[in-house]
Each structure stands twice: as C-alpha cells, then as structure tokens.
Amino acid sequence: MTVDLNPLTQFFKPFALTLVQPPLVFILLAVAGGFRLQRGRKRFGWVLLGMAAAGIWLSGCEGFGLYLGREWLKTPPALGRGETERLRALQAQEGGVAVLVLGGGARQSAPEYQGPSLNEYSLPRLRLGIWLARQIGAPLGFSGGVGWQARDQTSSEGEIARRIAAEEFRHPLSWVEDQSRDTRENARFSVALLRQHQVRTLVLVTHEQHMPRSLRAFRDALADKGAASEITLIPAPAGLRPAERWRLSAWLPSSEGYARVRYVVYEAIALAGAH
C-alpha cells in the first residue's frame, strides 16, 4: 500500500471528513437555505431548512446510528453464547484459536492515571478481548502502533495495552504488534504473528462500526500472503447496544447518538475508499 505523507494531505484529509460528517454538513445546508430565503426563493429555502433541521436531529439519535450501521455497513451481531462455547470446545480439542484486539487510539497524557492510557475506543475493545480470551481459554493479542495523526504520541497503543492488560486486568497479552498505523497495517503486520502462533481460528475484536473494514483488511492481507484458507475470521464486535430500536430515548438527540452516527458515516466513507 502506498501512503501519502504529504503534510497538506495529512492536514486537509481530516478537515474534509469533518465537512461531510453530521451535523456540520446539515449546518451548511441550513446556511444555504437561509441564503435562498434572502434571495427570495422562499419555497426552496424552507425545504433546505427543513432538511437541515431533520438531519441535525437524526444525527444525534442513537436509533438512527444503529439503523445506518445495519443498512450501510452490515455490522455483525454480538458473539453469542453458543458460538463462544463452540470456540472453547474447539480450543480444548484442537487448539489454534486466538483473540486479537485492534487498537482504536490512545491518550498520551491521562492526568488521572499520571501517564498514557488507551482512549474511549481502545479500552472497551481490550476489555472485551480479555473477557473472550478467558471464556474461550485462548491466547490474546493486540495490534496498534502510533496512528498517522498522533504526532505527539511517544508510546504505542500496543505498549500501553500490554501494561493495562497485565497491571489492571491481571491478564498478560500473549503478543503485541505495535508498528501498525492504520487498519490495513493492523492486518498486514498481524498475519506473520498469527502464523507464528499457529492460529487457525481468529476472533477479531473491534467496534461494530469498524468491523466491516477490519474484516476486509484481514481478508486482503491473508490473500496477499497466500493464507486465505489457513485462518478463519470470526467477528466479535464491541460497543453494541440493545435491539430496542423503537424506544423513545433512542430517537432523542444525545452525545452518544452524535458519536455513533459520525462513526458510521466515517466508516462508510473509509470502507468506500478502501479499494
């Protein structure tokens, strides 16, 4: 994969993504509607303002984020109890099962912990990975280095995850890949380690919105290494919510709703541009 390290590209890429993500894209639509009203095109202006208001409202609804995740990204369901028990039996009988957590970012300075820590995406993934590894009786790995945008980060996600897993969860990691800077590199750099540990069934842990792109990256990496038939991928998404999509609170704007919708839109754009 060729990576563009042009400083202008690295600056404008997140800026451009912000412009097309809600709610800003709908705020711009509202501005356009107001401009049309001033120019005398009242009907069109009111249509734009109505669309903007509806978009801003829905952008903050957790239920809308769940709907977009299912329809756009085809997010997988949680790993069920039956599947967990099957994996546990497989590991006991044949071995070769492993759990791999993909990092989602780190905080270089967390004042409450007097040092670096994993962020709000990486930590729930690590917790789920540890829980699954204990349920299945499988080794646990972690993949995450220093992201492209984390210019001031000196400790990799892998280093931080290794410390947290051992000191706070009392569950040392079996291996850490800490050179990757994005999802494609998570997959590419992990394949050699998976082969080294003789993994034949991989339980992949990341957020549900990030899972479709992660599965594609791992399938591509395995195919590139001629190992597509060697390892079976099993998604174990984190950050799920109950299926009660019609509860009232799910359709009221909230900070969680805005974060979920933005994450879905970001992943949909990234998935579309993955090839």
PDB file of C-alpha atoms in Angstrom:
ATOM      1  CA  MET A   1       0.000   0.000   0.000  1.00  0.00           C
ATOM      2  CA  THR A   2       1.297   3.442  -0.874  1.00  0.00           C
ATOM      3  CA  VAL A   3       0.821   6.019   1.872  1.00  0.00           C
ATOM      4  CA  ASP A   4       0.720   9.718   1.060  1.00  0.00           C
ATOM      5  CA  LEU A   5       2.782  11.534   3.654  1.00  0.00           C
ATOM      6  CA  ASN A   6       2.290  14.977   2.078  1.00  0.00           C
ATOM      7  CA  PRO A   7       1.723  17.370   5.020  1.00  0.00           C
ATOM      8  CA  LEU A   8      -1.054  19.172   3.156  1.00  0.00           C
ATOM      9  CA  THR A   9      -2.853  15.888   2.561  1.00  0.00           C
ATOM     10  CA  GLN A  10      -2.492  14.902   6.200  1.00  0.00           C
ATOM     11  CA  PHE A  11      -3.994  18.278   7.206  1.00  0.00           C
ATOM     12  CA  PHE A  12      -6.841  18.504   4.710  1.00  0.00           C
ATOM     13  CA  LYS A  13      -7.993  14.881   4.926  1.00  0.00           C
ATOM     14  CA  PRO A  14      -9.473  15.153   8.466  1.00  0.00           C
ATOM     15  CA  PHE A  15     -10.762  18.642   7.584  1.00  0.00           C
ATOM     16  CA  ALA A  16     -12.591  17.307   4.532  1.00  0.00           C
ATOM     17  CA  LEU A  17     -14.010  14.397   6.524  1.00  0.00           C
ATOM     18  CA  THR A  18     -15.352  16.873   9.095  1.00  0.00           C
ATOM     19  CA  LEU A  19     -17.141  18.842   6.387  1.00  0.00           C
ATOM     20  CA  VAL A  20     -19.075  15.810   5.106  1.00  0.00           C
ATOM     21  CA  GLN A  21     -19.909  14.383   8.528  1.00  0.00           C
ATOM     22  CA  PRO A  22     -23.003  15.283  10.519  1.00  0.00           C
ATOM     23  CA  PRO A  23     -24.038  17.614  11.955  1.00  0.00           C
ATOM     24  CA  LEU A  24     -21.760  20.088  10.121  1.00  0.00           C
ATOM     25  CA  VAL A  25     -22.956  19.033   6.690  1.00  0.00           C
ATOM     26  CA  PHE A  26     -26.530  19.838   7.762  1.00  0.00           C
ATOM     27  CA  ILE A  27     -25.489  23.143   9.319  1.00  0.00           C
ATOM     28  CA  LEU A  28     -24.030  24.097   5.940  1.00  0.00           C
ATOM     29  CA  LEU A  29     -27.326  23.028   4.378  1.00  0.00           C
ATOM     30  CA  ALA A  30     -29.168  25.337   6.794  1.00  0.00           C
ATOM     31  CA  VAL A  31     -26.876  28.208   5.805  1.00  0.00           C
ATOM     32  CA  ALA A  32     -27.673  27.507   2.160  1.00  0.00           C
ATOM     33  CA  GLY A  33     -31.389  27.534   2.992  1.00  0.00           C
ATOM     34  CA  GLY A  34     -31.099  30.868   4.764  1.00  0.00           C
ATOM     35  CA  PHE A  35     -29.223  32.293   1.792  1.00  0.00           C
ATOM     36  CA  ARG A  36     -32.005  31.133  -0.535  1.00  0.00           C
ATOM     37  CA  LEU A  37     -34.613  32.789   1.676  1.00  0.00           C
ATOM     38  CA  GLN A  38     -32.735  36.072   1.486  1.00  0.00           C
ATOM     39  CA  ARG A  39     -32.574  35.797  -2.303  1.00  0.00           C
ATOM     40  CA  GLY A  40     -36.342  35.454  -2.460  1.00  0.00           C
ATOM     41  CA  ARG A  41     -36.540  31.725  -3.257  1.00  0.00           C
ATOM     42  CA  LYS A  42     -38.619  31.049  -0.170  1.00  0.00           C
ATOM     43  CA  ARG A  43     -40.052  27.640  -1.057  1.00  0.00           C
ATOM     44  CA  PHE A  44     -36.651  26.166  -1.869  1.00  0.00           C
ATOM     45  CA  GLY A  45     -35.117  27.885   1.138  1.00  0.00           C
ATOM     46  CA  TRP A  46     -37.685  26.418   3.522  1.00  0.00           C
ATOM     47  CA  VAL A  47     -37.191  22.962   2.004  1.00  0.00           C
ATOM     48  CA  LEU A  48     -33.451  23.213   2.652  1.00  0.00           C
ATOM     49  CA  LEU A  49     -34.029  24.446   6.211  1.00  0.00           C
ATOM     50  CA  GLY A  50     -36.466  21.604   6.883  1.00  0.00           C
ATOM     51  CA  MET A  51     -33.998  19.042   5.567  1.00  0.00           C
ATOM     52  CA  ALA A  52     -31.242  20.587   7.671  1.00  0.00           C
ATOM     53  CA  ALA A  53     -33.367  20.529  10.846  1.00  0.00           C
ATOM     54  CA  ALA A  54     -34.344  16.896  10.287  1.00  0.00           C
ATOM     55  CA  GLY A  55     -30.734  15.969   9.540  1.00  0.00           C
ATOM     56  CA  ILE A  56     -29.380  17.702  12.632  1.00  0.00           C
ATOM     57  CA  TRP A  57     -31.996  15.950  14.789  1.00  0.00           C
ATOM     58  CA  LEU A  58     -31.385  12.489  13.342  1.00  0.00           C
ATOM     59  CA  SER A  59     -27.608  12.971  13.526  1.00  0.00           C
ATOM     60  CA  GLY A  60     -27.926  12.898  17.286  1.00  0.00           C
ATOM     61  CA  CYS A  61     -30.218   9.864  17.551  1.00  0.00           C
ATOM     62  CA  GLU A  62     -28.715   6.579  18.675  1.00  0.00           C
ATOM     63  CA  GLY A  63     -31.506   4.684  16.922  1.00  0.00           C
ATOM     64  CA  PHE A  64     -30.610   6.334  13.617  1.00  0.00           C
ATOM     65  CA  GLY A  65     -26.968   5.401  14.138  1.00  0.00           C
ATOM     66  CA  LEU A  66     -27.937   1.777  14.747  1.00  0.00           C
ATOM     67  CA  TYR A  67     -30.114   1.804  11.618  1.00  0.00           C
ATOM     68  CA  LEU A  68     -27.331   3.264   9.470  1.00  0.00           C
ATOM     69  CA  GLY A  69     -24.871   0.716  10.839  1.00  0.00           C
ATOM     70  CA  ARG A  70     -27.083  -2.191   9.836  1.00  0.00           C
ATOM     71  CA  GLU A  71     -28.085  -0.790   6.437  1.00  0.00           C
ATOM     72  CA  TRP A  72     -24.837   0.836   5.303  1.00  0.00           C
ATOM     73  CA  LEU A  73     -22.145  -1.210   6.974  1.00  0.00           C
ATOM     74  CA  LYS A  74     -23.962  -4.529   7.552  1.00  0.00           C
ATOM     75  CA  THR A  75     -22.499  -4.635  11.051  1.00  0.00           C
ATOM     76  CA  PRO A  76     -22.318  -8.151  12.546  1.00  0.00           C
ATOM     77  CA  PRO A  77     -24.137  -9.150  15.743  1.00  0.00           C
ATOM     78  CA  ALA A  78     -22.507  -9.921  19.058  1.00  0.00           C
ATOM     79  CA  LEU A  79     -20.677 -13.187  19.519  1.00  0.00           C
ATOM     80  CA  GLY A  80     -23.340 -15.410  21.062  1.00  0.00           C
ATOM     81  CA  ARG A  81     -23.051 -17.808  23.958  1.00  0.00           C
ATOM     82  CA  GLY A  82     -23.349 -20.828  21.679  1.00  0.00           C
ATOM     83  CA  GLU A  83     -20.504 -19.639  19.459  1.00  0.00           C
ATOM     84  CA  THR A  84     -18.348 -18.877  22.476  1.00  0.00           C
ATOM     85  CA  GLU A  85     -18.910 -22.385  23.817  1.00  0.00           C
ATOM     86  CA  ARG A  86     -18.113 -23.856  20.397  1.00  0.00           C
ATOM     87  CA  LEU A  87     -14.844 -21.940  20.279  1.00  0.00           C
ATOM     88  CA  ARG A  88     -13.990 -23.054  23.797  1.00  0.00           C
ATOM     89  CA  ALA A  89     -14.544 -26.691  22.829  1.00  0.00           C
ATOM     90  CA  LEU A  90     -12.527 -26.225  19.633  1.00  0.00           C
ATOM     91  CA  GLN A  91      -9.646 -24.729  21.572  1.00  0.00           C
ATOM     92  CA  ALA A  92      -9.723 -27.549  24.126  1.00  0.00           C
ATOM     93  CA  GLN A  93      -9.809 -30.264  21.460  1.00  0.00           C
ATOM     94  CA  GLU A  94      -7.617 -28.919  18.655  1.00  0.00           C
ATOM     95  CA  GLY A  95      -6.135 -25.584  19.735  1.00  0.00           C
ATOM     96  CA  GLY A  96      -5.352 -22.870  17.217  1.00  0.00           C
ATOM     97  CA  VAL A  97      -7.969 -20.387  18.452  1.00  0.00           C
ATOM     98  CA  ALA A  98      -6.825 -16.876  19.366  1.00  0.00           C
ATOM     99  CA  VAL A  99      -8.360 -13.495  20.143  1.00  0.00           C
ATOM    100  CA  LEU A 100      -6.946 -10.327  18.576  1.00  0.00           C
ATOM    101  CA  VAL A 101      -7.873  -6.800  19.655  1.00  0.00           C
ATOM    102  CA  LEU A 102      -7.410  -3.913  17.230  1.00  0.00           C
ATOM    103  CA  GLY A 103      -6.392  -0.632  18.812  1.00  0.00           C
ATOM    104  CA  GLY A 104      -8.506   2.459  18.290  1.00  0.00           C
ATOM    105  CA  GLY A 105      -6.270   5.166  19.683  1.00  0.00           C
ATOM    106  CA  ALA A 106      -4.534   6.256  22.860  1.00  0.00           C
ATOM    107  CA  ARG A 107      -4.181   9.302  25.081  1.00  0.00           C
ATOM    108  CA  GLN A 108      -0.553  10.204  25.548  1.00  0.00           C
ATOM    109  CA  SER A 109      -1.332  12.069  28.745  1.00  0.00           C
ATOM    110  CA  ALA A 110      -4.161  10.950  31.002  1.00  0.00           C
ATOM    111  CA  PRO A 111      -3.804  13.130  34.137  1.00  0.00           C
ATOM    112  CA  GLU A 112      -5.948  10.841  36.275  1.00  0.00           C
ATOM    113  CA  TYR A 113      -3.576   7.946  35.543  1.00  0.00           C
ATOM    114  CA  GLN A 114      -0.425  10.087  35.644  1.00  0.00           C
ATOM    115  CA  GLY A 115       0.656   8.893  32.213  1.00  0.00           C
ATOM    116  CA  PRO A 116      -0.558   7.463  28.898  1.00  0.00           C
ATOM    117  CA  SER A 117      -3.734   5.415  28.595  1.00  0.00           C
ATOM    118  CA  LEU A 118      -5.961   3.891  25.938  1.00  0.00           C
ATOM    119  CA  ASN A 119      -8.796   6.064  24.673  1.00  0.00           C
ATOM    120  CA  GLU A 120     -12.559   5.502  24.751  1.00  0.00           C
ATOM    121  CA  TYR A 121     -12.381   3.165  21.762  1.00  0.00           C
ATOM    122  CA  SER A 122      -9.359   1.022  22.583  1.00  0.00           C
ATOM    123  CA  LEU A 123     -10.169   0.341  26.219  1.00  0.00           C
ATOM    124  CA  PRO A 124     -13.612  -1.286  25.691  1.00  0.00           C
ATOM    125  CA  ARG A 125     -12.090  -3.411  22.927  1.00  0.00           C
ATOM    126  CA  LEU A 126      -9.306  -4.570  25.221  1.00  0.00           C
ATOM    127  CA  ARG A 127     -11.790  -5.362  27.981  1.00  0.00           C
ATOM    128  CA  LEU A 128     -13.949  -7.414  25.604  1.00  0.00           C
ATOM    129  CA  GLY A 129     -10.883  -9.196  24.235  1.00  0.00           C
ATOM    130  CA  ILE A 130      -9.770 -10.186  27.716  1.00  0.00           C
ATOM    131  CA  TRP A 131     -13.247 -11.405  28.610  1.00  0.00           C
ATOM    132  CA  LEU A 132     -13.479 -13.501  25.438  1.00  0.00           C
ATOM    133  CA  ALA A 133      -9.982 -14.908  25.868  1.00  0.00           C
ATOM    134  CA  ARG A 134     -10.923 -16.085  29.360  1.00  0.00           C
ATOM    135  CA  GLN A 135     -14.250 -17.527  28.192  1.00  0.00           C
ATOM    136  CA  ILE A 136     -12.632 -19.424  25.321  1.00  0.00           C
ATOM    137  CA  GLY A 137      -9.358 -20.258  27.036  1.00  0.00           C
ATOM    138  CA  ALA A 138      -7.454 -18.731  24.114  1.00  0.00           C
ATOM    139  CA  PRO A 139      -4.336 -16.546  23.856  1.00  0.00           C
ATOM    140  CA  LEU A 140      -4.861 -12.828  23.415  1.00  0.00           C
ATOM    141  CA  GLY A 141      -3.014 -10.479  21.091  1.00  0.00           C
ATOM    142  CA  PHE A 142      -3.198  -6.739  20.474  1.00  0.00           C
ATOM    143  CA  SER A 143      -2.453  -4.736  17.326  1.00  0.00           C
ATOM    144  CA  GLY A 144      -1.853  -0.995  17.414  1.00  0.00           C
ATOM    145  CA  GLY A 145       1.067   1.362  16.973  1.00  0.00           C
ATOM    146  CA  VAL A 146       1.070   5.136  16.614  1.00  0.00           C
ATOM    147  CA  GLY A 147      -1.565   6.452  14.202  1.00  0.00           C
ATOM    148  CA  TRP A 148      -0.835   8.824  11.336  1.00  0.00           C
ATOM    149  CA  GLN A 149      -2.478  11.762  13.108  1.00  0.00           C
ATOM    150  CA  ALA A 150      -0.933  11.075  16.554  1.00  0.00           C
ATOM    151  CA  ARG A 151       2.186  13.146  16.013  1.00  0.00           C
ATOM    152  CA  ASP A 152       2.867  13.817  19.703  1.00  0.00           C
ATOM    153  CA  GLN A 153       2.387  10.204  20.826  1.00  0.00           C
ATOM    154  CA  THR A 154       5.580   8.513  22.012  1.00  0.00           C
ATOM    155  CA  SER A 155       4.099   5.325  23.496  1.00  0.00           C
ATOM    156  CA  SER A 156       2.408   2.953  21.063  1.00  0.00           C
ATOM    157  CA  GLU A 157      -1.081   1.614  21.696  1.00  0.00           C
ATOM    158  CA  GLY A 158       0.429  -1.858  21.970  1.00  0.00           C
ATOM    159  CA  GLU A 159       2.812  -0.811  24.740  1.00  0.00           C
ATOM    160  CA  ILE A 160       0.005   0.859  26.683  1.00  0.00           C
ATOM    161  CA  ALA A 161      -2.345  -2.098  26.169  1.00  0.00           C
ATOM    162  CA  ARG A 162       0.336  -4.525  27.375  1.00  0.00           C
ATOM    163  CA  ARG A 163       0.717  -2.590  30.624  1.00  0.00           C
ATOM    164  CA  ILE A 164      -3.027  -2.164  31.232  1.00  0.00           C
ATOM    165  CA  ALA A 165      -3.808  -5.811  30.494  1.00  0.00           C
ATOM    166  CA  ALA A 166      -1.125  -7.041  32.891  1.00  0.00           C
ATOM    167  CA  GLU A 167      -1.459  -4.492  35.701  1.00  0.00           C
ATOM    168  CA  GLU A 168      -5.170  -3.665  35.738  1.00  0.00           C
ATOM    169  CA  PHE A 169      -6.818  -6.804  34.330  1.00  0.00           C
ATOM    170  CA  ARG A 170      -4.178  -9.305  35.515  1.00  0.00           C
ATOM    171  CA  HIS A 171      -4.264 -10.893  32.060  1.00  0.00           C
ATOM    172  CA  PRO A 172      -0.924 -10.554  30.224  1.00  0.00           C
ATOM    173  CA  LEU A 173      -1.074 -10.371  26.453  1.00  0.00           C
ATOM    174  CA  SER A 174       0.388 -13.290  24.519  1.00  0.00           C
ATOM    175  CA  TRP A 175       1.755 -10.984  21.820  1.00  0.00           C
ATOM    176  CA  VAL A 176       1.687  -7.344  20.763  1.00  0.00           C
ATOM    177  CA  GLU A 177       2.025  -5.834  17.305  1.00  0.00           C
ATOM    178  CA  ASP A 178       2.927  -2.158  17.797  1.00  0.00           C
ATOM    179  CA  GLN A 179       4.167  -0.968  14.392  1.00  0.00           C
ATOM    180  CA  SER A 180       0.856  -0.511  12.574  1.00  0.00           C
ATOM    181  CA  ARG A 181      -0.528   2.964  11.906  1.00  0.00           C
ATOM    182  CA  ASP A 182      -3.925   2.118  10.415  1.00  0.00           C
ATOM    183  CA  THR A 183      -6.347  -0.742   9.836  1.00  0.00           C
ATOM    184  CA  ARG A 184      -4.582  -2.080   6.750  1.00  0.00           C
ATOM    185  CA  GLU A 185      -1.296  -2.260   8.643  1.00  0.00           C
ATOM    186  CA  ASN A 186      -3.065  -3.874  11.628  1.00  0.00           C
ATOM    187  CA  ALA A 187      -3.933  -6.706   9.284  1.00  0.00           C
ATOM    188  CA  ARG A 188      -0.720  -6.825   7.272  1.00  0.00           C
ATOM    189  CA  PHE A 189       1.621  -6.844  10.271  1.00  0.00           C
ATOM    190  CA  SER A 190      -0.531  -9.283  12.252  1.00  0.00           C
ATOM    191  CA  VAL A 191      -0.544 -12.076   9.662  1.00  0.00           C
ATOM    192  CA  ALA A 192       3.056 -13.116  10.365  1.00  0.00           C
ATOM    193  CA  LEU A 193       2.375 -13.189  14.112  1.00  0.00           C
ATOM    194  CA  LEU A 194      -0.767 -15.264  13.608  1.00  0.00           C
ATOM    195  CA  ARG A 195       1.214 -17.795  11.612  1.00  0.00           C
ATOM    196  CA  GLN A 196       3.954 -17.778  14.228  1.00  0.00           C
ATOM    197  CA  HIS A 197       1.415 -18.633  16.923  1.00  0.00           C
ATOM    198  CA  GLN A 198      -0.200 -21.269  14.657  1.00  0.00           C
ATOM    199  CA  VAL A 199      -3.585 -19.554  14.747  1.00  0.00           C
ATOM    200  CA  ARG A 200      -6.241 -21.199  12.604  1.00  0.00           C
ATOM    201  CA  THR A 201      -9.336 -19.505  14.043  1.00  0.00           C
ATOM    202  CA  LEU A 202      -9.109 -15.809  14.845  1.00  0.00           C
ATOM    203  CA  VAL A 203     -11.663 -13.973  16.950  1.00  0.00           C
ATOM    204  CA  LEU A 204     -11.317 -10.359  15.829  1.00  0.00           C
ATOM    205  CA  VAL A 205     -12.301  -7.651  18.310  1.00  0.00           C
ATOM    206  CA  THR A 206     -13.038  -4.060  17.325  1.00  0.00           C
ATOM    207  CA  HIS A 207     -16.044  -1.742  17.379  1.00  0.00           C
ATOM    208  CA  GLU A 208     -19.061  -2.855  15.370  1.00  0.00           C
ATOM    209  CA  GLN A 209     -18.783   0.141  13.009  1.00  0.00           C
ATOM    210  CA  HIS A 210     -15.115  -0.616  12.350  1.00  0.00           C
ATOM    211  CA  MET A 211     -15.624  -4.370  11.927  1.00  0.00           C
ATOM    212  CA  PRO A 212     -16.599  -4.481   8.208  1.00  0.00           C
ATOM    213  CA  ARG A 213     -13.479  -2.557   7.183  1.00  0.00           C
ATOM    214  CA  SER A 214     -11.312  -4.628   9.529  1.00  0.00           C
ATOM    215  CA  LEU A 215     -12.606  -7.913   8.129  1.00  0.00           C
ATOM    216  CA  ARG A 216     -11.911  -6.712   4.599  1.00  0.00           C
ATOM    217  CA  ALA A 217      -8.383  -5.640   5.549  1.00  0.00           C
ATOM    218  CA  PHE A 218      -7.614  -9.004   7.163  1.00  0.00           C
ATOM    219  CA  ARG A 219      -9.049 -10.977   4.251  1.00  0.00           C
ATOM    220  CA  ASP A 220      -6.950  -8.922   1.844  1.00  0.00           C
ATOM    221  CA  ALA A 221      -3.818  -9.365   3.964  1.00  0.00           C
ATOM    222  CA  LEU A 222      -4.344 -13.110   4.243  1.00  0.00           C
ATOM    223  CA  ALA A 223      -4.919 -13.371   0.497  1.00  0.00           C
ATOM    224  CA  ASP A 224      -1.740 -11.377  -0.203  1.00  0.00           C
ATOM    225  CA  LYS A 225       0.237 -13.831   1.933  1.00  0.00           C
ATOM    226  CA  GLY A 226      -1.441 -16.869   0.400  1.00  0.00           C
ATOM    227  CA  ALA A 227      -3.069 -17.699   3.718  1.00  0.00           C
ATOM    228  CA  ALA A 228      -6.711 -17.019   2.896  1.00  0.00           C
ATOM    229  CA  SER A 229      -7.667 -20.635   3.576  1.00  0.00           C
ATOM    230  CA  GLU A 230      -5.448 -21.037   6.647  1.00  0.00           C
ATOM    231  CA  ILE A 231      -7.261 -18.769   9.098  1.00  0.00           C
ATOM    232  CA  THR A 232     -10.991 -18.462   9.767  1.00  0.00           C
ATOM    233  CA  LEU A 233     -12.081 -14.974  10.859  1.00  0.00           C
ATOM    234  CA  ILE A 234     -14.817 -14.606  13.475  1.00  0.00           C
ATOM    235  CA  PRO A 235     -16.062 -11.080  14.257  1.00  0.00           C
ATOM    236  CA  ALA A 236     -16.593 -10.128  17.888  1.00  0.00           C
ATOM    237  CA  PRO A 237     -17.812  -6.519  17.786  1.00  0.00           C
ATOM    238  CA  ALA A 238     -17.624  -4.162  20.751  1.00  0.00           C
ATOM    239  CA  GLY A 239     -19.797  -1.147  21.550  1.00  0.00           C
ATOM    240  CA  LEU A 240     -23.125  -2.829  20.787  1.00  0.00           C
ATOM    241  CA  ARG A 241     -26.487  -1.598  22.011  1.00  0.00           C
ATOM    242  CA  PRO A 242     -29.754  -3.447  22.732  1.00  0.00           C
ATOM    243  CA  ALA A 243     -32.000  -4.120  19.740  1.00  0.00           C
ATOM    244  CA  GLU A 244     -34.830  -1.992  21.193  1.00  0.00           C
ATOM    245  CA  ARG A 245     -34.601   0.452  18.309  1.00  0.00           C
ATOM    246  CA  TRP A 246     -38.069   1.922  18.819  1.00  0.00           C
ATOM    247  CA  ARG A 247     -37.609   3.060  22.395  1.00  0.00           C
ATOM    248  CA  LEU A 248     -38.194   6.825  22.658  1.00  0.00           C
ATOM    249  CA  SER A 249     -34.802   7.647  24.148  1.00  0.00           C
ATOM    250  CA  ALA A 250     -33.069   6.154  21.086  1.00  0.00           C
ATOM    251  CA  TRP A 251     -34.661   8.834  18.900  1.00  0.00           C
ATOM    252  CA  LEU A 252     -33.842  11.808  21.099  1.00  0.00           C
ATOM    253  CA  PRO A 253     -30.555  13.606  20.331  1.00  0.00           C
ATOM    254  CA  SER A 254     -27.702  12.780  22.697  1.00  0.00           C
ATOM    255  CA  SER A 255     -23.921  12.930  22.754  1.00  0.00           C
ATOM    256  CA  GLU A 256     -23.849   9.131  22.322  1.00  0.00           C
ATOM    257  CA  GLY A 257     -26.146   9.431  19.315  1.00  0.00           C
ATOM    258  CA  TYR A 258     -23.968  12.030  17.610  1.00  0.00           C
ATOM    259  CA  ALA A 259     -20.849   9.938  18.232  1.00  0.00           C
ATOM    260  CA  ARG A 260     -22.481   6.772  16.854  1.00  0.00           C
ATOM    261  CA  VAL A 261     -23.814   8.422  13.692  1.00  0.00           C
ATOM    262  CA  ARG A 262     -20.494  10.145  12.999  1.00  0.00           C
ATOM    263  CA  TYR A 263     -18.619   6.864  13.471  1.00  0.00           C
ATOM    264  CA  VAL A 264     -20.921   5.094  10.991  1.00  0.00           C
ATOM    265  CA  VAL A 265     -20.516   7.860   8.404  1.00  0.00           C
ATOM    266  CA  TYR A 266     -16.744   7.882   8.858  1.00  0.00           C
ATOM    267  CA  GLU A 267     -16.510   4.116   8.401  1.00  0.00           C
ATOM    268  CA  ALA A 268     -18.841   4.164   5.396  1.00  0.00           C
ATOM    269  CA  ILE A 269     -16.572   6.719   3.704  1.00  0.00           C
ATOM    270  CA  ALA A 270     -13.432   4.791   4.677  1.00  0.00           C
ATOM    271  CA  LEU A 271     -14.913   1.497   3.503  1.00  0.00           C
ATOM    272  CA  ALA A 272     -15.910   3.011   0.164  1.00  0.00           C
ATOM    273  CA  GLY A 273     -12.371   4.279  -0.327  1.00  0.00           C
ATOM    274  CA  ALA A 274     -10.660   1.099   0.864  1.00  0.00           C
ATOM    275  CA  HIS A 275     -10.198  -0.132  -2.727  1.00  0.00           C
TER     276      HIS A 275
END
